[in-house]
XYZ file of N, CA and C in Angstrom:
693
model
N -0.530 -4.210 18.805
C -0.922 -5.034 17.659
C -2.252 -4.537 17.109
N -2.321 -4.434 15.769
C -3.543 -3.939 15.138
C -4.676 -4.952 15.273
N -5.891 -4.422 15.355
C -7.080 -5.253 15.547
C -8.126 -4.888 14.498
N -8.805 -5.899 13.965
C -9.907 -5.710 13.026
C -11.198 -6.177 13.674
N -12.208 -5.317 13.657
C -13.504 -5.662 14.235
C -14.516 -5.784 13.101
N -15.035 -6.998 12.917
C -15.968 -7.295 11.827
C -17.407 -7.119 12.305
N -18.212 -6.427 11.494
C -19.621 -6.227 11.845
C -20.490 -6.238 10.600
N -21.775 -6.436 10.803
C -22.767 -6.434 9.727
C -23.998 -5.710 10.229
N -24.328 -4.606 9.559
C -25.507 -3.801 9.933
C -25.476 -3.409 11.404
N -24.283 -3.070 11.901
C -24.155 -2.602 13.277
C -23.964 -3.689 14.311
N -24.109 -4.946 13.932
C -23.920 -6.061 14.878
C -22.508 -6.617 14.744
N -21.744 -6.627 15.847
C -20.384 -7.134 15.818
C -20.388 -8.654 15.684
N -19.580 -9.145 14.725
C -19.528 -10.581 14.464
C -18.261 -11.232 15.004
N -17.253 -10.441 15.281
C -16.003 -10.998 15.797
C -14.854 -10.044 15.561
N -13.663 -10.453 15.990
C -12.486 -9.618 15.786
C -11.272 -10.491 15.490
N -10.281 -9.887 14.837
C -9.039 -10.561 14.475
C -7.868 -9.629 14.785
N -6.743 -10.216 15.193
C -5.512 -9.455 15.373
C -4.591 -9.726 14.182
N -3.897 -8.689 13.721
C -2.977 -8.833 12.597
C -1.592 -9.129 13.158
N -1.218 -10.391 13.146
C 0.055 -10.818 13.722
C 1.053 -11.228 12.645
N 0.658 -11.231 11.372
C 1.524 -11.663 10.295
C 1.725 -10.547 9.283
N 2.727 -10.717 8.421
C 3.036 -9.679 7.430
C 1.976 -9.590 6.341
N 1.286 -10.698 6.072
C 0.251 -10.712 5.035
C -1.022 -11.292 5.623
N -2.065 -10.471 5.714
C -3.350 -10.862 6.299
C -4.406 -10.792 5.205
N -4.975 -11.934 4.829
C -5.913 -11.994 3.706
C -7.362 -11.994 4.180
N -8.227 -11.438 3.338
C -9.665 -11.357 3.617
C -10.409 -11.862 2.391
N -11.363 -12.780 2.576
C -12.124 -13.270 1.438
C -13.064 -14.395 1.782
N -13.739 -14.908 0.748
C -14.779 -15.916 0.931
C -14.227 -17.331 1.079
N -13.036 -17.591 0.527
C -12.451 -18.919 0.646
C -11.999 -19.183 2.091
N -12.137 -20.431 2.546
C -11.803 -20.746 3.947
C -10.353 -20.503 4.333
N -9.429 -20.512 3.368
C -8.020 -20.356 3.724
C -7.660 -18.929 4.118
N -8.546 -17.954 3.884
C -8.243 -16.567 4.231
C -8.151 -16.392 5.742
N -7.310 -15.451 6.157
C -7.157 -15.175 7.591
C -8.452 -14.645 8.188
N -9.167 -13.819 7.432
C -10.520 -13.421 7.816
C -11.464 -14.028 6.790
N -12.151 -15.089 7.168
C -13.042 -15.816 6.266
C -14.448 -15.250 6.399
N -14.982 -14.681 5.295
C -16.335 -14.142 5.280
C -17.119 -14.911 4.228
N -17.961 -15.833 4.655
C -18.699 -16.712 3.753
C -19.977 -16.025 3.291
N -19.826 -15.159 2.281
C -20.956 -14.393 1.766
C -20.713 -14.108 0.298
N -21.752 -14.181 -0.522
C -21.610 -14.008 -1.970
C -21.194 -12.591 -2.356
N -21.360 -11.620 -1.477
C -20.955 -10.244 -1.781
C -19.450 -10.051 -1.641
N -18.769 -11.068 -1.109
C -17.326 -11.016 -0.885
C -16.645 -11.934 -1.890
N -15.581 -11.468 -2.536
C -14.854 -12.287 -3.497
C -14.057 -13.378 -2.782
N -13.677 -14.404 -3.543
C -12.948 -15.533 -2.955
C -11.664 -15.067 -2.271
N -10.938 -14.200 -2.933
C -9.767 -13.549 -2.348
C -9.961 -12.065 -2.582
N -10.547 -11.395 -1.618
C -11.072 -10.044 -1.820
C -10.007 -8.961 -1.628
N -9.303 -9.036 -0.499
C -8.339 -7.988 -0.170
C -7.262 -8.560 0.734
N -6.187 -7.804 0.871
C -5.085 -8.234 1.728
C -4.540 -7.022 2.469
N -4.064 -7.234 3.696
C -3.397 -6.190 4.466
C -1.934 -6.591 4.597
N -1.045 -5.747 4.071
C 0.391 -6.009 4.093
C 1.057 -5.111 5.120
N 1.896 -5.694 5.965
C 2.660 -4.917 6.930
C 4.004 -4.580 6.305
N 4.250 -3.278 6.117
C 5.468 -2.795 5.488
C 6.101 -1.768 6.420
N 7.178 -2.167 7.088
C 7.789 -1.274 8.063
C 6.812 -0.983 9.181
N 6.539 0.305 9.416
C 5.600 0.708 10.459
C 4.183 0.886 9.936
N 3.994 0.669 8.634
C 2.684 0.887 8.024
C 1.994 -0.435 7.717
N 0.672 -0.391 7.653
C -0.120 -1.528 7.192
C -0.974 -1.056 6.024
N -0.789 -1.726 4.882
C -1.379 -1.284 3.624
C -2.492 -2.241 3.217
N -3.688 -1.702 3.031
C -4.823 -2.475 2.534
C -4.823 -2.415 1.018
N -4.920 -3.584 0.366
C -4.934 -3.647 -1.099
C -6.106 -4.498 -1.564
N -6.895 -3.947 -2.477
C -7.962 -4.719 -3.116
C -7.343 -5.650 -4.152
N -7.788 -6.906 -4.177
C -7.207 -7.910 -5.069
C -8.040 -8.118 -6.334
N -8.557 -7.026 -6.870
C -9.376 -7.117 -8.075
C -10.735 -7.717 -7.793
N -11.297 -7.412 -6.650
C -12.575 -7.986 -6.238
C -13.719 -7.512 -7.132
N -14.810 -8.277 -7.126
C -15.970 -7.948 -7.957
C -16.667 -6.681 -7.490
N -16.865 -6.548 -6.180
C -17.630 -5.424 -5.638
C -16.763 -4.305 -5.085
N -15.445 -4.472 -5.145
C -14.555 -3.411 -4.696
C -14.385 -3.361 -3.186
N -13.445 -2.524 -2.759
C -13.148 -2.312 -1.340
C -13.201 -0.821 -1.063
N -13.897 -0.444 -0.004
C -14.015 0.962 0.362
C -13.355 1.205 1.710
N -12.796 2.399 1.883
C -12.293 2.857 3.177
C -12.912 4.216 3.445
N -13.670 4.301 4.521
C -14.355 5.544 4.897
C -15.190 6.098 3.740
N -15.816 5.174 2.987
C -16.708 5.574 1.907
C -16.052 5.761 0.558
N -14.724 5.655 0.487
C -14.002 5.843 -0.764
C -13.533 4.506 -1.320
N -13.743 4.271 -2.615
C -13.235 3.070 -3.260
C -11.723 3.196 -3.399
N -10.997 2.161 -3.004
C -9.533 2.228 -3.029
C -8.952 1.042 -3.791
N -7.728 1.218 -4.269
C -6.910 0.104 -4.749
C -5.892 -0.255 -3.675
N -5.214 0.782 -3.161
C -4.299 0.614 -2.037
C -4.486 1.790 -1.098
N -4.349 1.512 0.193
C -4.575 2.566 1.177
C -3.777 2.244 2.426
N -3.009 3.204 2.930
C -2.300 3.021 4.194
C -3.303 3.258 5.314
N -3.512 2.223 6.123
C -4.568 2.259 7.132
C -4.211 3.162 8.302
N -5.245 3.848 8.813
C -5.128 4.695 9.989
C -6.101 4.231 11.061
N -5.783 4.541 12.303
C -6.624 4.120 13.410
C -8.073 4.553 13.199
N -8.995 3.610 13.384
C -10.442 3.826 13.261
C -10.936 3.950 11.822
N -10.089 3.635 10.830
C -10.592 3.532 9.457
C -11.680 2.460 9.398
N -12.718 2.706 8.602
C -13.784 1.727 8.408
C -13.676 1.168 6.991
N -13.405 -0.126 6.903
C -13.275 -0.829 5.634
C -14.624 -1.464 5.309
N -15.072 -1.310 4.066
C -16.316 -1.950 3.633
C -15.995 -2.987 2.570
N -16.359 -4.235 2.836
C -16.147 -5.349 1.916
C -17.486 -6.068 1.763
N -18.062 -6.004 0.567
C -19.391 -6.558 0.375
C -20.387 -5.870 1.299
N -21.156 -6.667 2.036
C -22.157 -6.112 2.961
C -21.580 -5.867 4.352
N -20.279 -6.078 4.521
C -19.670 -6.076 5.851
C -18.812 -4.836 6.089
N -18.690 -4.499 7.362
C -17.843 -3.395 7.777
C -16.738 -3.947 8.695
N -15.536 -3.441 8.503
C -14.387 -3.851 9.311
C -13.709 -2.588 9.834
N -13.684 -2.439 11.156
C -13.008 -1.275 11.747
C -11.559 -1.636 12.068
N -10.638 -0.817 11.586
C -9.210 -1.010 11.843
C -8.831 -0.212 13.086
N -8.276 -0.891 14.066
C -7.913 -0.242 15.328
C -6.430 -0.450 15.603
N -5.693 0.654 15.606
C -4.250 0.604 15.842
C -3.785 1.971 16.314
N -3.551 2.097 17.608
C -3.150 3.380 18.179
C -1.785 3.840 17.689
N -0.980 2.911 17.153
C 0.373 3.255 16.709
C 0.426 3.690 15.254
N -0.703 3.628 14.556
C -0.710 4.038 13.148
C -0.321 5.501 13.042
N 0.590 5.823 12.115
C 1.099 7.177 12.000
C 0.023 8.121 11.502
N -0.120 9.309 12.130
C -1.137 10.268 11.692
C -0.776 10.910 10.363
N -1.797 11.430 9.691
C -1.585 12.178 8.474
C -1.285 11.339 7.255
N -1.627 10.041 7.279
C -1.298 9.166 6.157
C -2.564 8.614 5.527
N -3.640 9.393 5.496
C -4.927 8.864 5.083
C -5.226 9.091 3.608
N -4.189 9.076 2.771
C -4.438 9.222 1.351
C -3.806 8.068 0.598
N -4.354 7.766 -0.579
C -3.804 6.690 -1.398
C -2.418 7.074 -1.871
N -1.495 6.102 -1.887
C -0.121 6.385 -2.245
C 0.133 6.181 -3.738
N 1.324 6.542 -4.153
C 1.726 6.357 -5.538
C 1.622 4.900 -5.929
N 0.967 4.621 -7.061
C 0.806 3.249 -7.536
C 1.385 3.136 -8.940
N 2.364 2.268 -9.091
C 2.975 1.987 -10.386
C 3.393 3.273 -11.100
N 3.966 4.224 -10.353
C 4.488 5.485 -10.874
C 3.395 6.332 -11.534
N 2.153 6.195 -11.075
C 1.045 7.006 -11.600
C 0.673 8.048 -10.555
N -0.036 9.135 -10.942
C -0.472 10.115 -9.958
C -1.432 9.496 -8.966
N -1.518 10.092 -7.785
C -2.451 9.614 -6.772
C -3.870 9.947 -7.207
N -4.745 8.952 -7.176
C -6.163 9.146 -7.468
C -6.984 8.535 -6.349
N -8.130 9.103 -6.104
C -9.079 8.525 -5.177
C -10.401 8.368 -5.900
N -10.951 7.163 -5.879
C -12.245 6.923 -6.494
C -13.333 7.089 -5.444
N -14.421 7.690 -5.838
C -15.501 7.970 -4.895
C -16.823 7.575 -5.537
N -17.697 6.975 -4.752
C -19.009 6.610 -5.292
C -19.887 7.853 -5.437
N -20.502 7.964 -6.575
C -21.453 9.040 -6.809
C -22.844 8.442 -6.863
N -23.835 9.275 -7.155
C -25.207 8.786 -7.231
C -25.314 7.750 -8.338
N -26.094 6.701 -8.099
C -26.252 5.650 -9.083
C -25.089 4.683 -9.085
N -24.247 4.735 -8.027
C -23.094 3.851 -7.873
C -22.025 4.051 -8.951
N -22.112 5.153 -9.693
C -21.071 5.446 -10.667
C -19.812 5.866 -9.918
N -18.659 5.652 -10.541
C -17.410 5.995 -9.894
C -16.807 7.220 -10.556
N -16.296 8.119 -9.748
C -15.579 9.273 -10.263
C -14.199 9.260 -9.646
N -13.263 9.977 -10.275
C -11.899 10.027 -9.777
C -11.519 11.469 -9.519
N -10.832 11.689 -8.402
C -10.288 12.990 -8.075
C -8.809 12.825 -7.786
N -7.998 13.750 -8.289
C -6.573 13.693 -7.997
C -6.347 14.260 -6.603
N -5.593 13.542 -5.797
C -5.294 13.993 -4.439
C -4.375 15.203 -4.505
N -4.652 16.268 -3.748
C -3.809 17.461 -3.804
C -2.361 17.132 -3.486
N -1.459 17.591 -4.356
C -0.043 17.269 -4.176
C 0.526 17.918 -2.926
N 0.022 19.129 -2.559
C 0.601 19.806 -1.402
C 0.331 19.037 -0.114
N -0.765 18.275 -0.045
C -1.046 17.474 1.148
C -0.024 16.362 1.281
N 0.250 15.664 0.160
C 1.238 14.591 0.193
C 2.614 15.128 0.551
N 2.979 16.262 -0.041
C 4.296 16.812 0.211
C 4.461 17.290 1.642
N 3.394 17.838 2.246
C 3.500 18.313 3.621
C 3.777 17.178 4.582
N 3.170 16.014 4.326
C 3.423 14.845 5.166
C 4.866 14.393 5.022
N 5.337 14.335 3.785
C 6.705 13.892 3.543
C 7.709 14.836 4.186
N 7.471 16.143 4.077
C 8.397 17.107 4.664
C 8.452 16.968 6.177
N 7.289 16.752 6.808
C 7.251 16.643 8.263
C 8.046 15.450 8.755
N 7.978 14.340 8.011
C 8.656 13.116 8.446
C 10.115 13.077 8.033
N 10.511 13.874 7.039
C 11.843 13.726 6.465
C 12.552 15.058 6.254
N 12.316 15.993 7.161
C 12.812 17.344 6.965
C 14.332 17.405 6.873
N 15.035 16.492 7.529
C 16.482 16.566 7.607
C 17.198 15.668 6.619
N 16.472 14.941 5.780
C 17.116 14.028 4.835
C 16.872 14.509 3.419
N 17.897 14.432 2.550
C 17.731 14.911 1.170
C 16.605 14.180 0.445
N 15.946 14.903 -0.447
C 14.894 14.310 -1.251
C 15.519 13.379 -2.286
N 14.902 12.216 -2.480
C 15.417 11.247 -3.435
C 14.508 11.092 -4.637
N 14.947 10.246 -5.558
C 14.153 9.967 -6.737
C 14.715 8.763 -7.472
N 14.012 8.338 -8.505
C 14.501 7.255 -9.354
C 14.341 7.671 -10.811
N 15.294 7.229 -11.629
C 15.194 7.408 -13.077
C 15.079 6.030 -13.696
N 14.130 5.859 -14.613
C 13.901 4.571 -15.256
C 14.879 4.418 -16.413
N 15.747 3.408 -16.316
C 16.745 3.169 -17.345
C 16.228 2.244 -18.439
N 15.461 1.228 -18.042
C 14.941 0.248 -18.989
C 13.511 -0.104 -18.610
N 12.679 -0.402 -19.620
C 11.307 -0.805 -19.364
C 10.301 0.116 -20.017
N 9.033 -0.093 -19.682
C 7.942 0.652 -20.322
C 8.015 2.149 -20.063
N 8.619 2.548 -18.928
C 8.682 3.968 -18.583
C 10.097 4.527 -18.732
N 10.900 3.918 -19.592
C 12.297 4.337 -19.773
C 12.397 5.826 -20.068
N 13.331 6.484 -19.382
C 13.544 7.914 -19.562
C 12.810 8.778 -18.574
N 11.825 8.220 -17.880
C 11.057 8.997 -16.911
C 11.802 9.098 -15.583
N 11.586 10.191 -14.901
C 12.170 10.409 -13.575
C 11.047 10.656 -12.584
N 11.096 9.973 -11.435
C 10.071 10.122 -10.405
C 10.706 10.643 -9.136
N 10.180 11.743 -8.631
C 10.623 12.298 -7.348
C 9.942 11.539 -6.216
N 10.712 11.032 -5.267
C 10.163 10.231 -4.166
C 9.844 11.133 -2.979
N 8.886 12.034 -3.175
C 8.523 12.989 -2.135
C 7.482 12.440 -1.173
N 6.775 11.380 -1.573
C 5.735 10.815 -0.727
C 6.313 9.721 0.151
N 5.678 9.426 1.278
C 6.228 8.414 2.188
C 6.308 7.018 1.598
N 5.483 6.711 0.598
C 5.458 5.361 0.052
C 5.224 5.418 -1.452
N 6.082 4.752 -2.234
C 5.911 4.654 -3.683
C 6.000 3.185 -4.080
N 5.095 2.744 -4.937
C 4.999 1.345 -5.331
C 5.470 1.170 -6.769
N 6.242 0.094 -7.017
C 6.782 -0.179 -8.342
C 6.555 -1.639 -8.703
N 6.438 -1.939 -9.981
C 6.324 -3.315 -10.437
C 5.012 -3.588 -11.130
N 4.681 -4.867 -11.210
C 3.454 -5.315 -11.850
C 2.654 -6.142 -10.856
N 1.417 -5.714 -10.592
C 0.567 -6.436 -9.651
C 0.355 -7.868 -10.116
N 0.516 -8.816 -9.195
C 0.365 -10.220 -9.498
C 1.634 -10.868 -10.013
N 2.646 -10.061 -10.303
C 3.916 -10.587 -10.821
C 5.050 -10.287 -9.846
N 5.343 -9.012 -9.669
C 6.410 -8.595 -8.761
C 6.170 -7.144 -8.375
N 6.074 -6.893 -7.086
C 5.816 -5.546 -6.576
C 6.779 -5.246 -5.429
N 7.285 -4.028 -5.407
C 8.121 -3.561 -4.310
C 7.707 -2.138 -3.964
N 8.003 -1.724 -2.740
C 7.719 -0.349 -2.338
C 9.006 0.307 -1.851
N 9.141 1.595 -2.142
C 10.227 2.399 -1.600
C 9.627 3.304 -0.539
N 10.164 3.199 0.677
C 9.684 3.987 1.808
C 10.608 5.167 2.056
N 10.026 6.314 2.312
C 10.804 7.484 2.712
C 10.671 7.635 4.220
N 11.790 7.513 4.932
C 11.826 7.597 6.390
C 12.762 8.724 6.821
N 12.683 9.154 8.084
C 13.574 10.239 8.544
C 15.054 9.934 8.350
N 15.430 8.647 8.378
C 16.846 8.285 8.259
C 17.252 7.976 6.828
N 16.319 7.972 5.889
C 16.665 7.678 4.508
C 15.603 6.857 3.804
N 15.991 6.227 2.694
C 15.068 5.461 1.866
C 15.366 3.961 1.970
N 14.300 3.167 1.967
C 14.443 1.712 1.953
C 13.524 1.131 0.883
N 13.865 -0.065 0.404
C 13.012 -0.787 -0.537
C 12.619 -2.108 0.099
N 11.353 -2.504 -0.065
C 10.825 -3.717 0.549
C 10.058 -4.531 -0.493
N 10.287 -5.840 -0.488
C 9.555 -6.755 -1.369
C 8.133 -6.935 -0.842
N 7.132 -6.808 -1.735
C 5.733 -6.917 -1.340
C 5.061 -8.135 -1.959
N 5.284 -8.362 -3.239
C 4.529 -9.401 -3.949
C 5.392 -10.028 -5.034
N 5.187 -11.323 -5.259
C 5.886 -12.038 -6.319
C 6.836 -13.084 -5.781
N 7.049 -14.135 -6.558
C 7.917 -15.227 -6.129
C 9.381 -14.806 -6.113
N 9.766 -13.956 -7.056
C 11.149 -13.486 -7.116
C 11.257 -12.115 -6.456
N 12.330 -11.933 -5.730
C 12.545 -10.653 -5.056
C 13.215 -9.653 -6.001
N 12.931 -8.381 -5.831
C 13.595 -7.359 -6.649
C 15.113 -7.419 -6.442
N 15.839 -6.918 -7.435
C 17.299 -6.879 -7.360
C 17.773 -5.462 -7.070
N 18.777 -5.361 -6.242
C 19.494 -4.103 -6.037
C 20.960 -4.380 -6.332
N 21.472 -3.723 -7.345
C 22.842 -3.960 -7.799
C 23.069 -5.440 -8.113
N 22.075 -6.023 -8.814
C 22.094 -7.405 -9.319
C 21.922 -8.461 -8.232
N 21.674 -8.064 -6.996
C 21.486 -9.020 -5.908
C 20.058 -8.934 -5.351
N 19.396 -10.083 -5.141
C 18.038 -10.052 -4.566
C 18.058 -9.467 -3.156
N 17.077 -8.630 -2.847
C 16.989 -8.097 -1.486
C 16.440 -9.185 -0.567
N 16.712 -9.060 0.732
C 16.246 -10.080 1.669
C 14.842 -9.747 2.153
N 14.375 -10.469 3.179
C 13.006 -10.297 3.667
C 12.803 -8.946 4.342
N 13.854 -8.405 4.928
C 13.742 -7.127 5.613
C 13.904 -5.982 4.616
N 13.579 -4.782 5.075
C 13.758 -3.611 4.227
C 15.241 -3.410 3.930
N 15.522 -3.030 2.692
C 16.904 -2.846 2.238
C 17.166 -1.351 2.084
N 18.184 -0.837 2.774
C 18.516 0.580 2.700
C 19.109 0.916 1.339
N 18.639 1.991 0.737
C 19.114 2.417 -0.578
C 20.209 3.465 -0.448
N 21.183 3.362 -1.344
C 22.293 4.305 -1.395
C 22.304 5.005 -2.753
N 22.918 6.174 -2.799
C 23.055 6.928 -4.047
C 23.636 6.050 -5.141
N 22.961 5.998 -6.292
C 23.465 5.247 -7.436
C 23.048 3.793 -7.485
N 22.302 3.300 -6.496
C 21.842 1.907 -6.515
C 20.955 1.669 -7.734
N 21.165 0.519 -8.396
C 20.320 0.126 -9.521
C 19.310 -0.917 -9.049
N 18.044 -0.675 -9.331
C 16.939 -1.517 -8.870
C 16.292 -2.166 -10.079
N 16.020 -3.455 -9.984
C 15.295 -4.166 -11.040
C 14.030 -4.770 -10.431
N 12.884 -4.333 -10.934
C 11.606 -4.806 -10.409
C 10.548 -4.731 -11.505
N 9.755 -5.785 -11.644
C 8.642 -5.786 -12.584
C 9.023 -5.523 -14.024
N 10.235 -5.963 -14.446
C 10.646 -5.776 -15.824
C 11.241 -4.415 -16.124
N 11.480 -3.604 -15.088
C 12.079 -2.292 -15.290
C 13.358 -2.166 -14.459
N 14.287 -1.373 -14.977
C 15.520 -1.078 -14.254
C 15.517 0.402 -13.895
N 15.746 0.686 -12.606
C 15.724 2.051 -12.100
C 17.070 2.373 -11.457
N 17.421 3.623 -11.416
C 18.585 4.051 -10.647
C 18.124 5.047 -9.599
N 18.559 4.835 -8.361
C 18.157 5.688 -7.238
C 19.167 6.813 -7.076
N 18.655 8.026 -6.802
C 19.556 9.173 -6.626
C 19.020 10.075 -5.510
N 19.892 10.902 -4.982
C 19.536 11.904 -3.987
C 19.779 13.283 -4.565
N 18.841 14.189 -4.351
C 19.003 15.561 -4.820
C 19.904 16.331 -3.867
N 20.791 17.121 -4.418
C 21.715 17.895 -3.593
C 21.096 19.239 -3.211
């Protein structure tokens, strides 16, 4: 079970175990990790358990969320990652976290970007090298055909996305979000956020990951996609 160790200026303040699928961090008392400090937003960040991965997501906080010094929107956590929220540091400890997954994943069908603090607290963006992402995907999925989705309806209609990375996110944050996971045995789709679950072939997916088949039609966040496998 993953463990979070909370500290401030080198002094350990406590620890929490992540036993649920959604673990929230923020200033409001209802959060799973309650940090009563003005540098922390009321609902600052959340850790989502998706399959074998745990994904840290910033919830539009005022001061942002950093992992190992980098400002992130979403990040698949790795053992000993250091999360910075306001004035606090949180060490993520999980010996089972998969190696080689320390880069930000595809978000809303956009290229991978990493924001980094520069002098004067200005933010700059660097595109993550594509060959690094592809090498991880190849290592985990060498024996399974590469998949992709084509957007049939919605804002990105006509676009085709190759699902070469281990995790791709689709939908609209705060409305409906789903992720497609690339695993050695194939592709699955999992509901992450929103009251309504995404549809696959006009049927809502259940709480568990749903295995995707060639030709499946996916509806999420106001867009319709078709899943395919490359021959």
